[in-house]
CSV table of C-alpha atoms and ligand atoms in Angstrom, one decimal:
chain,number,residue,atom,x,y,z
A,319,UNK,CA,-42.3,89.5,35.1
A,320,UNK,CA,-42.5,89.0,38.9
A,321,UNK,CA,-39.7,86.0,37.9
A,322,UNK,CA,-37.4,87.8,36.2
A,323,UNK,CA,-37.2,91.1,38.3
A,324,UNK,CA,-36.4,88.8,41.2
A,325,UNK,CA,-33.6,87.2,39.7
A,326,UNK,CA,-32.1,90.3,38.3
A,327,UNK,CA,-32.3,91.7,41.4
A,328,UNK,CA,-29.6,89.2,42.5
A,329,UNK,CA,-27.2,91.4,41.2
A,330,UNK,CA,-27.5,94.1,43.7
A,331,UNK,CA,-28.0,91.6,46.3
A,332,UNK,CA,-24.8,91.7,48.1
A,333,UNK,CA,-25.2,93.1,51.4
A,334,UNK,CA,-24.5,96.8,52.7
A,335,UNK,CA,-21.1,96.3,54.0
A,336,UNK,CA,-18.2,96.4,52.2
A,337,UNK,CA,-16.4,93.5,53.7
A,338,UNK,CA,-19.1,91.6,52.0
A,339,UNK,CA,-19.2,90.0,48.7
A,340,UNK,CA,-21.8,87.1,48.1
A,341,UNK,CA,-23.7,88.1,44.7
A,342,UNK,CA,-24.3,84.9,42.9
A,343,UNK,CA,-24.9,83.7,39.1
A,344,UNK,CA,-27.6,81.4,37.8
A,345,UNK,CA,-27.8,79.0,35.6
A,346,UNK,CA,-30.2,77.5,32.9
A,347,UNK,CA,-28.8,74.4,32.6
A,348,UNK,CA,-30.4,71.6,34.4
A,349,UNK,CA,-27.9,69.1,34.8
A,350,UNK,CA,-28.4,66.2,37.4
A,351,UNK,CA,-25.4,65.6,39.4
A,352,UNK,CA,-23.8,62.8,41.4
A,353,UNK,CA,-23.7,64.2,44.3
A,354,UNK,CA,-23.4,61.5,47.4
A,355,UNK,CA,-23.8,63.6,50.1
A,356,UNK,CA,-21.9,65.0,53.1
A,357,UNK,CA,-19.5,62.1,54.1
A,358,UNK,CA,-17.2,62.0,51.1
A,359,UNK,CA,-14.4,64.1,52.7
A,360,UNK,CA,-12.0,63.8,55.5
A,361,UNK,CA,-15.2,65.0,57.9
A,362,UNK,CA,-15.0,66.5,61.0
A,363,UNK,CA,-17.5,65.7,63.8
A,364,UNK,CA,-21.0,64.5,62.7
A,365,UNK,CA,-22.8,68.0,61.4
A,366,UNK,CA,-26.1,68.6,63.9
A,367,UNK,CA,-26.4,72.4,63.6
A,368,UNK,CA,-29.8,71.9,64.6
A,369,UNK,CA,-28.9,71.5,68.5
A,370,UNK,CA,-28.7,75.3,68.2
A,371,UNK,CA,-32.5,75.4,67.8
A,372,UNK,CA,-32.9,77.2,71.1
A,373,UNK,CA,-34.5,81.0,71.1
A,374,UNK,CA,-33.8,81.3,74.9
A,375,UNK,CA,-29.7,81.4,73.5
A,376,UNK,CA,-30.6,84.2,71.2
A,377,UNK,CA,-32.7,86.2,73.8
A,378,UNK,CA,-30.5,87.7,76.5
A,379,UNK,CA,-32.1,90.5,78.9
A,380,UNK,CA,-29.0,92.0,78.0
A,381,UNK,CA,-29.9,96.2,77.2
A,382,UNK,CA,-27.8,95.4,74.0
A,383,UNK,CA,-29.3,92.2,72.5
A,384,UNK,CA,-31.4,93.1,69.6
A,385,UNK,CA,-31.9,90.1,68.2
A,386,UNK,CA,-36.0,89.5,68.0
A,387,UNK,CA,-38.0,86.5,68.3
A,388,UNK,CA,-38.2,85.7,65.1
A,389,UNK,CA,-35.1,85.9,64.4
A,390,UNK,CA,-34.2,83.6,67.3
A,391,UNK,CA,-36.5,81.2,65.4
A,392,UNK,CA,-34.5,80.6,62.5
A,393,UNK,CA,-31.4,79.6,64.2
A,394,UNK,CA,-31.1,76.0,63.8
A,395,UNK,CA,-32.9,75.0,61.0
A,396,UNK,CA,-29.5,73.8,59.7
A,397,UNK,CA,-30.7,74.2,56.0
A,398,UNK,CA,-27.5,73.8,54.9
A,399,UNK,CA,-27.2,70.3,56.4
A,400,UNK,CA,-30.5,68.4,54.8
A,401,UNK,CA,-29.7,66.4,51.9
A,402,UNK,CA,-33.1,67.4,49.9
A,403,UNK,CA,-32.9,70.8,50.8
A,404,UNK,CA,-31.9,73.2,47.7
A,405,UNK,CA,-29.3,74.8,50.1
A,406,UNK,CA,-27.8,71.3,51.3
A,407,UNK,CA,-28.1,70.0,47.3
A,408,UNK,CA,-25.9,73.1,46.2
A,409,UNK,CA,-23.7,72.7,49.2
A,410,UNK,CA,-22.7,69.0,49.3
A,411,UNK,CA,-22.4,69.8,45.1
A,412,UNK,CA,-19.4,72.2,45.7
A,413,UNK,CA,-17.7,69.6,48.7
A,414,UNK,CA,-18.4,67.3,45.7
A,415,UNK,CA,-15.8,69.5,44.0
A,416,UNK,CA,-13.4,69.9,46.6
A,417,UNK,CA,-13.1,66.6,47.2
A,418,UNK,CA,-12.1,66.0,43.3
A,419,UNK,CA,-8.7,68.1,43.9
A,420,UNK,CA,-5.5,66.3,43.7
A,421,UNK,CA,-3.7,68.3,46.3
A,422,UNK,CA,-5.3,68.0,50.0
A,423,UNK,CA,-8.3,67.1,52.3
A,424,UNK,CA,-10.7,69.9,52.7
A,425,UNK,CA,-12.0,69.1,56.2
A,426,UNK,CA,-15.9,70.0,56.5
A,427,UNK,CA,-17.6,72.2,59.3
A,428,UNK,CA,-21.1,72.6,59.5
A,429,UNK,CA,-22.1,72.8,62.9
A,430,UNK,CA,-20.2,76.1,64.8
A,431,UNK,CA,-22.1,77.6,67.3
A,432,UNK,CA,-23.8,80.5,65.1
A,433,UNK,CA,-23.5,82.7,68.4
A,434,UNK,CA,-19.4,84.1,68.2
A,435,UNK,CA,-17.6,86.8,69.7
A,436,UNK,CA,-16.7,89.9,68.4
A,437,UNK,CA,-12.9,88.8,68.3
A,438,UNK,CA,-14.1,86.1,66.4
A,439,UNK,CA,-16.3,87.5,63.8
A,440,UNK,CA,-14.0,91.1,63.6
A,441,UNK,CA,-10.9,91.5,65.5
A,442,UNK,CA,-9.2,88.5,64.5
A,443,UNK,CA,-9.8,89.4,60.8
A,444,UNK,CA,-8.8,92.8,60.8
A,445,UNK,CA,-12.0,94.2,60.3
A,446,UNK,CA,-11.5,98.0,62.4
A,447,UNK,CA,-14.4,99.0,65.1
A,448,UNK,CA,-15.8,101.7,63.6
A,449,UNK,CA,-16.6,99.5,60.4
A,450,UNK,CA,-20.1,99.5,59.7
A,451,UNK,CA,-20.5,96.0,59.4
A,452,UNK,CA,-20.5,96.0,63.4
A,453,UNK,CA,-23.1,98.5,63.7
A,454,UNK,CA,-25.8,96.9,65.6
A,455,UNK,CA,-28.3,98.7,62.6
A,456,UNK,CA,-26.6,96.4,60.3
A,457,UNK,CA,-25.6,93.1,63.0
A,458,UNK,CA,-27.6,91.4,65.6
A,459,UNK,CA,-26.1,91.3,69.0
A,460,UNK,CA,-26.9,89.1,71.4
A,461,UNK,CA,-24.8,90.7,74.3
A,462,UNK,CA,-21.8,93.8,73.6
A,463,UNK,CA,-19.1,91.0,72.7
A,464,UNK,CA,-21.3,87.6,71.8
A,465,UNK,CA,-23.7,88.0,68.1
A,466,UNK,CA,-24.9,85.8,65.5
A,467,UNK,CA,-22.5,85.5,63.1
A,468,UNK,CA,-22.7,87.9,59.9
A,469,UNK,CA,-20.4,85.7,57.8
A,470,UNK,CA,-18.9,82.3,57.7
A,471,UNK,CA,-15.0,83.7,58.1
A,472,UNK,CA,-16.0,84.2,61.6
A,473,UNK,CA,-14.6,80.7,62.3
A,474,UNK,CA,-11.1,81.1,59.6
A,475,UNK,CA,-9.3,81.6,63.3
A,476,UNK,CA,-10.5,78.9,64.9
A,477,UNK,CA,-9.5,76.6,62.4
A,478,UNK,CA,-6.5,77.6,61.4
A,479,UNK,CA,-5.3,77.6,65.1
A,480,UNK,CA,-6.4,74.0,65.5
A,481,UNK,CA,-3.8,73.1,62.8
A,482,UNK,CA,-6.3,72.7,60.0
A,483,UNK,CA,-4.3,73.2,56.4
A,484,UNK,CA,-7.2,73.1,54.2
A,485,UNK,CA,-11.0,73.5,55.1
A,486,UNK,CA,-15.0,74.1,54.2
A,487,UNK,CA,-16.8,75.9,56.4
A,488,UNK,CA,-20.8,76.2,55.6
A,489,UNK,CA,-23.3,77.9,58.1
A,490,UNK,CA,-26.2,80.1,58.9
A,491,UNK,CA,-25.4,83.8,59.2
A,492,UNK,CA,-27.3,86.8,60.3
A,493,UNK,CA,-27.8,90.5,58.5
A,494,UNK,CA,-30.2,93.0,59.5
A,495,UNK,CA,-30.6,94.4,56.0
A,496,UNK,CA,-33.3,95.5,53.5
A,497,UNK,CA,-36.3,93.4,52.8
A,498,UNK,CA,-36.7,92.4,48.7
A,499,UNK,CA,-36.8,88.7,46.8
A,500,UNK,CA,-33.5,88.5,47.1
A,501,UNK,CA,-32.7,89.6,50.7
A,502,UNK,CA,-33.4,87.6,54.1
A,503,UNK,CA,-32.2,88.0,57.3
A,504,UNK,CA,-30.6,84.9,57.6
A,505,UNK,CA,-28.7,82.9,54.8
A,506,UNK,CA,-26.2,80.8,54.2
A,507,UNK,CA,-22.4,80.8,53.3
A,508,UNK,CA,-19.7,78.2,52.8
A,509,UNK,CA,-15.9,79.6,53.0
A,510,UNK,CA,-12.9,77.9,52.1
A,511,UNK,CA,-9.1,77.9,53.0
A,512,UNK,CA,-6.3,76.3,52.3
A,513,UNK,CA,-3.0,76.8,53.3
A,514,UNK,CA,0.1,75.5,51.4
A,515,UNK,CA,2.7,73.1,52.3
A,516,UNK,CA,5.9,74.7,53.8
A,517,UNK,CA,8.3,73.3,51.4
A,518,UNK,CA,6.1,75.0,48.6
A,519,UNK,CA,6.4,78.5,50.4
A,520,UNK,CA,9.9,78.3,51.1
A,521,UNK,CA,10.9,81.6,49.6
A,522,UNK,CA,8.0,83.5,51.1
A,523,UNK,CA,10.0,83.3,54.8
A,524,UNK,CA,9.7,86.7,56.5
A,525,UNK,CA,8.2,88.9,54.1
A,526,UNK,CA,5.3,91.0,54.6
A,527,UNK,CA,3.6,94.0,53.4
A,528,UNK,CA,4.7,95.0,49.7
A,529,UNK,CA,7.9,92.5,49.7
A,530,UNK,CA,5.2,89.6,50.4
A,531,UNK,CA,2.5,90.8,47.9
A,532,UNK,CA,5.1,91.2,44.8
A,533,UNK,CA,7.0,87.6,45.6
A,534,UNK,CA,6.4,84.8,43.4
A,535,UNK,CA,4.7,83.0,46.6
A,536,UNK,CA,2.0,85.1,46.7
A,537,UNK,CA,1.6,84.8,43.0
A,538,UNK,CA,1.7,81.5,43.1
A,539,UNK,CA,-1.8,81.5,45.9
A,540,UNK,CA,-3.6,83.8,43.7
A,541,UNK,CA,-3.5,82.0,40.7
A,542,UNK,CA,-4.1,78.8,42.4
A,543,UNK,CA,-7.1,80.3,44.1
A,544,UNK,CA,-8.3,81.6,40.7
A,545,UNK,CA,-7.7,78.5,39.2
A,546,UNK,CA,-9.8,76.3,42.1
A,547,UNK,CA,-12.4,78.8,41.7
A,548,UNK,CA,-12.9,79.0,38.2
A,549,UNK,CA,-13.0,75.4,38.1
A,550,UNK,CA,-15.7,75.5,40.9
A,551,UNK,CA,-17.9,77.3,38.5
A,552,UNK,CA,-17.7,75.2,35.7
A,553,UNK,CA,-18.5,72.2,38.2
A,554,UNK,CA,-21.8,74.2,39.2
A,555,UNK,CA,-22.9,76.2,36.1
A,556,UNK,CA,-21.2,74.2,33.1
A,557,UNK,CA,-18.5,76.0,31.3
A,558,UNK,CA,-19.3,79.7,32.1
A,559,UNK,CA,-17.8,83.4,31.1
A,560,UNK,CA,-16.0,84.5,34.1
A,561,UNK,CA,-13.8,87.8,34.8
A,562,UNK,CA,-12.0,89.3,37.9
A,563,UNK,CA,-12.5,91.7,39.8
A,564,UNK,CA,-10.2,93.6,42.3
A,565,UNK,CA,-12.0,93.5,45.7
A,566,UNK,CA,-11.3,94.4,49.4
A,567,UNK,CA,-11.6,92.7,52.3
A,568,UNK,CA,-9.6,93.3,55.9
A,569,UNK,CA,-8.5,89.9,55.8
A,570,UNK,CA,-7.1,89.1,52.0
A,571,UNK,CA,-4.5,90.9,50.4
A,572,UNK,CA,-4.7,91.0,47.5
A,573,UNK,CA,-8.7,90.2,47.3
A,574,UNK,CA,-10.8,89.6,44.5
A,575,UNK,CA,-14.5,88.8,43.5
A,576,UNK,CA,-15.5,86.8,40.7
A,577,UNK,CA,-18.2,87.3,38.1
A,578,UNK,CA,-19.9,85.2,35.6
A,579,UNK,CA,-21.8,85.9,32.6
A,580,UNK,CA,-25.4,84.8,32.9
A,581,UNK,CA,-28.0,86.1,30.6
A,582,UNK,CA,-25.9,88.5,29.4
A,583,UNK,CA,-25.2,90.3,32.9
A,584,UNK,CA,-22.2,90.0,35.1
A,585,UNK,CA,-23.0,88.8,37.9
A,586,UNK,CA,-21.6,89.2,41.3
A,587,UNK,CA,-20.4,85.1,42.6
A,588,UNK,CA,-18.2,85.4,45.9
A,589,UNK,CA,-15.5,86.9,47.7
A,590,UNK,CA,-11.8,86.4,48.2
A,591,UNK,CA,-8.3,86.5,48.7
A,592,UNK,CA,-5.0,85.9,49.3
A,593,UNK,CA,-4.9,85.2,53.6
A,594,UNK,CA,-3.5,88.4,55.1
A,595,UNK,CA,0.0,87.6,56.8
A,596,UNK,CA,-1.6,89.0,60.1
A,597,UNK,CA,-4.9,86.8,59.9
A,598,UNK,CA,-2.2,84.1,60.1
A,599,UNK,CA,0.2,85.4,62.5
A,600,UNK,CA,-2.8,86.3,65.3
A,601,UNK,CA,-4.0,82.3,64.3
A,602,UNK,CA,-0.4,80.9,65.4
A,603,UNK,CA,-0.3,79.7,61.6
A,604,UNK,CA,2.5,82.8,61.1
A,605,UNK,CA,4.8,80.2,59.2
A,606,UNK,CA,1.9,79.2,56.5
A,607,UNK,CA,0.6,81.2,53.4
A,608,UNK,CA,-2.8,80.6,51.6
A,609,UNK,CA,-5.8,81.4,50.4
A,610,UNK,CA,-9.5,82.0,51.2
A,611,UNK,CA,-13.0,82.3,49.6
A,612,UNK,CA,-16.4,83.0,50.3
A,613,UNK,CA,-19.8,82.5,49.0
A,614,UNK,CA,-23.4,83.1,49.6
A,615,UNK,CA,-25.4,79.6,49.0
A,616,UNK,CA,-28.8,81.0,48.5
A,617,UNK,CA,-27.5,83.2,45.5
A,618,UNK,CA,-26.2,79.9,43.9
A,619,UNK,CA,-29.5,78.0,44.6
A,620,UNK,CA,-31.4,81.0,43.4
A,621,UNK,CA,-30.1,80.9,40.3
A,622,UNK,CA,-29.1,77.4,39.6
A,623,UNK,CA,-32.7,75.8,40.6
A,624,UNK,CA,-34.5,79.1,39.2
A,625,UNK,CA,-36.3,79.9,42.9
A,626,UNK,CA,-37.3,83.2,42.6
A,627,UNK,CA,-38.0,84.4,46.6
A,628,UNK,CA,-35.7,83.5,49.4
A,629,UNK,CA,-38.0,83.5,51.5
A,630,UNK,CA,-39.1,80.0,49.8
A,631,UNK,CA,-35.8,78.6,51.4
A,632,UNK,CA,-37.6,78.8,54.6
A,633,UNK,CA,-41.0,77.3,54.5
A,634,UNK,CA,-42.2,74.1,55.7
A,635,UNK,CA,-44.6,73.8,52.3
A,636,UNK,CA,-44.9,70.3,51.1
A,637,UNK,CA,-45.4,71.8,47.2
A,638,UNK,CA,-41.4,73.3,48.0
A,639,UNK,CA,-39.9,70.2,49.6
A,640,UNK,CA,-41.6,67.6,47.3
A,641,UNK,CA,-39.6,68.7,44.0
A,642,UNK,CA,-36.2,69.1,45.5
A,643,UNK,CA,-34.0,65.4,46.0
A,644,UNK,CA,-30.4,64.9,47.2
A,645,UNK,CA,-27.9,65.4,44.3
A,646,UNK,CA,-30.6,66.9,41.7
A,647,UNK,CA,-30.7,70.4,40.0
A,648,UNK,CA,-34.0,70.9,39.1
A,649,UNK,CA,-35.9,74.4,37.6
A,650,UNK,CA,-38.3,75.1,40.8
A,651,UNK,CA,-41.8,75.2,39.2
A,652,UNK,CA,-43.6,77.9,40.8
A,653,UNK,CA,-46.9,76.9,42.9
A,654,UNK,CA,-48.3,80.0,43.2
A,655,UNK,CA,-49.0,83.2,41.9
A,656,UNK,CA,-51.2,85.0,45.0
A,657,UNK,CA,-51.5,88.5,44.7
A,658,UNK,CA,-49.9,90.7,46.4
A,659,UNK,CA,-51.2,93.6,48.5
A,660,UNK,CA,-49.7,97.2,49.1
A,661,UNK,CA,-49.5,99.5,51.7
A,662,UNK,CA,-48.3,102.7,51.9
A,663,UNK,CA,-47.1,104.2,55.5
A,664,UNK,CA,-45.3,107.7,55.7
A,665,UNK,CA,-44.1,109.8,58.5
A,666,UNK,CA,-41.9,112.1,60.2
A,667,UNK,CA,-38.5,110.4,61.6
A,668,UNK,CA,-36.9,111.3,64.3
A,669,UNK,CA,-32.6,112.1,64.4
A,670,UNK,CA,-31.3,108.9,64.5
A,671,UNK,CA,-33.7,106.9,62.7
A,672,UNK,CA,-32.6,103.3,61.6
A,673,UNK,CA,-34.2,101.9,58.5
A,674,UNK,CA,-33.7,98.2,59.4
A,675,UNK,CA,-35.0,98.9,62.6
A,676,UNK,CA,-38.2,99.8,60.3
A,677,UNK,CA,-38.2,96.9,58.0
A,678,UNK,CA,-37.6,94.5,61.1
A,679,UNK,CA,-40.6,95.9,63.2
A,680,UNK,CA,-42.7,95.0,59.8
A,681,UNK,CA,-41.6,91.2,59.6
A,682,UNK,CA,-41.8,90.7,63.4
A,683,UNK,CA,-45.7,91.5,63.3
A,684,UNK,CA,-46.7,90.3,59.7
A,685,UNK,CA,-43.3,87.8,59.3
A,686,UNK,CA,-42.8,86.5,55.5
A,687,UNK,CA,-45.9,87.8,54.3
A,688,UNK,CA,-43.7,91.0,53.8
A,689,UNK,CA,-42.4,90.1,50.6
A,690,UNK,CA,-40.5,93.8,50.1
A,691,UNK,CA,-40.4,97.2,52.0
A,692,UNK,CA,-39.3,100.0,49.8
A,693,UNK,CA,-38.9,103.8,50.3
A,694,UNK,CA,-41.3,105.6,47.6
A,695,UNK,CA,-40.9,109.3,48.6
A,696,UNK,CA,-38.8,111.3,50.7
A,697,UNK,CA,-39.0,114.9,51.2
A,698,UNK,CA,-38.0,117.9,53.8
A,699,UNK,CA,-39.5,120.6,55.4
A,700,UNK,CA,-37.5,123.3,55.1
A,701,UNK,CA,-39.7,125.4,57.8
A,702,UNK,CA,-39.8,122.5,60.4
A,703,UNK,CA,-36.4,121.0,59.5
A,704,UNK,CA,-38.2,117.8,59.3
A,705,UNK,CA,-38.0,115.0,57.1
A,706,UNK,CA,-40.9,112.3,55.8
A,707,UNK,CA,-40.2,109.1,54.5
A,708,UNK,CA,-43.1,107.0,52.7
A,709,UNK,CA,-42.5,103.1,52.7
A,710,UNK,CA,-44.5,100.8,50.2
A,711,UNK,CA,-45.0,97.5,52.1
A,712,UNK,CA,-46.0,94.5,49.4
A,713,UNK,CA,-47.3,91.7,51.4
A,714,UNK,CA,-47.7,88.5,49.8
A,715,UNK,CA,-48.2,85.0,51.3
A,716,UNK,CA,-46.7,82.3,49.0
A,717,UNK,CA,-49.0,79.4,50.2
A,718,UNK,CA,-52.4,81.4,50.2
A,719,UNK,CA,-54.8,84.8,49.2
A,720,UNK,CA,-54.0,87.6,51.6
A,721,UNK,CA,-57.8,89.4,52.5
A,722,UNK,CA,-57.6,92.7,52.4
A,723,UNK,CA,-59.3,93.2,56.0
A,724,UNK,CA,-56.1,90.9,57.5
A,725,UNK,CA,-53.6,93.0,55.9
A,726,UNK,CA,-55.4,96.0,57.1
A,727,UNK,CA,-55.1,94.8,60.7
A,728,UNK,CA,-51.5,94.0,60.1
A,729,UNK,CA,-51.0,97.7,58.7
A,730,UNK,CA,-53.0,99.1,61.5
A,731,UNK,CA,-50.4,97.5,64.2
A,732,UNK,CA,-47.4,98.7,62.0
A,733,UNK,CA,-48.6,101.9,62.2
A,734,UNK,CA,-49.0,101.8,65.9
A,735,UNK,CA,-45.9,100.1,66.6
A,736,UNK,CA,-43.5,102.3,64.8
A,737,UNK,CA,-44.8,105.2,66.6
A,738,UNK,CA,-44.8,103.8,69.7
A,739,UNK,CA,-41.2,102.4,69.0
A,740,UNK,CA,-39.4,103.9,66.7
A,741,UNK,CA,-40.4,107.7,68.0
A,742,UNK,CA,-41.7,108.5,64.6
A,743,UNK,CA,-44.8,110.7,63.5
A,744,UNK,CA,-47.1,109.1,61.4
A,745,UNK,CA,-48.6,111.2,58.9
B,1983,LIG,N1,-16.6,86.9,54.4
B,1983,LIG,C1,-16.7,87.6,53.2
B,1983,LIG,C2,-18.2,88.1,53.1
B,1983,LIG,O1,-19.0,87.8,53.8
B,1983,LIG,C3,-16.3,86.8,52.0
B,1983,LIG,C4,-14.9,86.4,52.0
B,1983,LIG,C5,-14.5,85.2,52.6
B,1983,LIG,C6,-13.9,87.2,51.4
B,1983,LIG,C7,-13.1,84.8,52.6
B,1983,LIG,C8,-12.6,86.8,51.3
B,1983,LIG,C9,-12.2,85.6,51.9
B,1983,LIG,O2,-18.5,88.8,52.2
């Protein structure tokens, strides 16, 4: 029951803003792939994310910085880079795939500095200041203009300006966000872009803005991105249903997201679009056309090796590591089935209450024993203008038995903490 609920709840998985895209699929088949690993493509420098392993980068005194220390912790781990790592298996899967296409060298980056600018990670890519993505309730800043990155096409400029034509980009990336199976702080995407040769866009010279989007050109891009992407899916989850969607995104134009059919549901697999002619023009790249995609890794491994917690993507458990091996889709056979334990806390908030703020005080005293935070009652008072919120915390360890007394003295600093903190009442 637990199993199923977790993986349906990938469908509303994609993240609060609406730049975003990454829901994923799942699969049931288990096929075994021949995967060799990270050096098959044209590579660029030797991948060591893990030299970002540093909290003191993460921790500025700046009055800004809200990035907390165990947050810090995470940067670094440079999932996405170990071979017998779900996240590195389903990575170096899809490179597998990129480097089967006739046309070009995808180059690979996997080791960007997760700390960007906001130029980087907004400006450059169209996406307007007051978009809520750059709230710092919804992104963690390190100082006003420097944060951890909240999605891979934070580094499209960079690359483009440096001349690259066609690239994968995978990384770690950073959401303050809700607290369920499904959602974590910090997960992985892998974008891709390629531009196409000159010669091919020929007829495409000069035109923007309606003129650009109805030439053949730009036809030409979106049905080869459709095309690259469907086969994608096939190359991860066998031959699958799949439909489009029309999307947005500051960036593309047009922009789409893709869904498959798995289980009978439609299911939510990645982000993208046709490279908006000013994404190119502020990358120097003003005389190229192309495409771009995104995608959220841990989705994909959710479903395709049946891991039903993401917070299992993260721990250093032997039971976890032991059953995963470079180029192998496997179904994850669960190791345990603790219990959990609830905890209700309500209280007055104040004017300007941020629910992440809430759910992020809760992991930074109990960490991942907080397996979901969810708001069970809400009400108003009318007399005192005054509203309540009620939270259900569900703690659950998945290496051991939670006592009851330990989760008490967990609850007991919550409650303390988000009063002192957070300004709120507790009832
Ligand atoms: N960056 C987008 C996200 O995080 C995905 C995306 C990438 C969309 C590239 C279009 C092109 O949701």
């Amino acid at each position: 029951m637990k199993i199923s609920t977790a993986i349906l709840s990938i469908t509303s998985l994609s993240p609060a803003h609406s730049w975003t895209a990454p829901a994923i699929p799942r699969f049931t088949s288990r096929t075994k792939v021949s995967t060799t690993g990270f050096t098959q493509l044209h590579s660029a420098p030797p991948s060591s994310s893990t030299k970002y392993a540093d909290p003191s980068r993460y921790l500025s005194d700046h009055p800004n910085n809200n990035v907390p220390p165990h947050i810090a912790a995470l940067v670094g781990k440079g999932l996405h880079t170990r071979p017998n790592h779900p996240i590195g298996i389903i990575r170096a899967k899809i490179q597998e795939y990129f480097s089967s296409l006739p046309h070009q060298d995808f180059t690979i980056y996997d080791a960007e500095d997760p700390i960007v600018t906001t130029t980087q990670c907004f400006d450059d890519l169209r996406i307007p200041p007051d978009h809520p993505g750059r709230s710092p309730s919804d992104t963690y800043y390190i100082t006003d203009t420097t944060l951890l990155r909240t999605h891979t096409s934070a580094h499209q400029s960079e690359h483009l300006r440096s001349g690259a034509d066609a690239f994968l980009c995978a990384g770690d990336v950073y959401r303050r966000d809700e607290i369920d199976a499904s959602h974590y702080p910090a997960f992985h995407q892998l974008e891709g872009v390629r531009l196409f040769p000159v010669e091919e866009m020929k007829g495409a010279e000069g035109k923007e803005g309606q003129e650009w989007l109805e030439s053949e050109e730009c036809k030409v891009i979106a049905e080869d991105l459709k095309a690259t992407l469907e086969g994608l899916m096939d190359h991860l989850f066998g031959e699958t249903e799949k439909r489009w969607n029309e999307d947005y995104f500051p960036f593309t134009s047009p922009s789409y997201e893709l869904e498959i059919k798995y289980q009978g549901e439609w299911l939510e697999v990645l982000g993208c679009g046709v490279v908006h002619e000013e994404v190119l023009q502020t990358s120097d790249r003003a005389d190229r056309r192309g495409w771009a995609f995104g995608l959220g890794l841990e989705r994909l491994a959710m479903i395709l090796f049946e891991i039903p917690d993401i917070r299992l993507f993260w721990t250093e458990d032997q039971r976890f590591h032991s059953q995963f091996a470079s180029g192998e889709i496997v179904k994850f056979e669960s190791y345990s089935k603790y219990p959990p334990v609830y905890k209700d806390i309500a209280f007055w908030i104040p004017e300007g209450f941020v629910e992440n703020d809430f759910f992020e005080l809760a992991r930074g005293i109990a960490g991942d024993i907080v397996e979901k935070m969810e708001l069970i009652d809400e009400f108003t008072n009318p007399k005192k203008g005054k509203t309540s919120k009620c939270y259900r915390i569900t703690y659950r360890s998945m290496d051991r038995s939670l006592t009851n007394e330990e989760i008490d003295a967990l609850q007991m600093q919550v409650r303390e903490k988000v009063a002192e903190d957070l300004g709120v009442e507790v009832r």
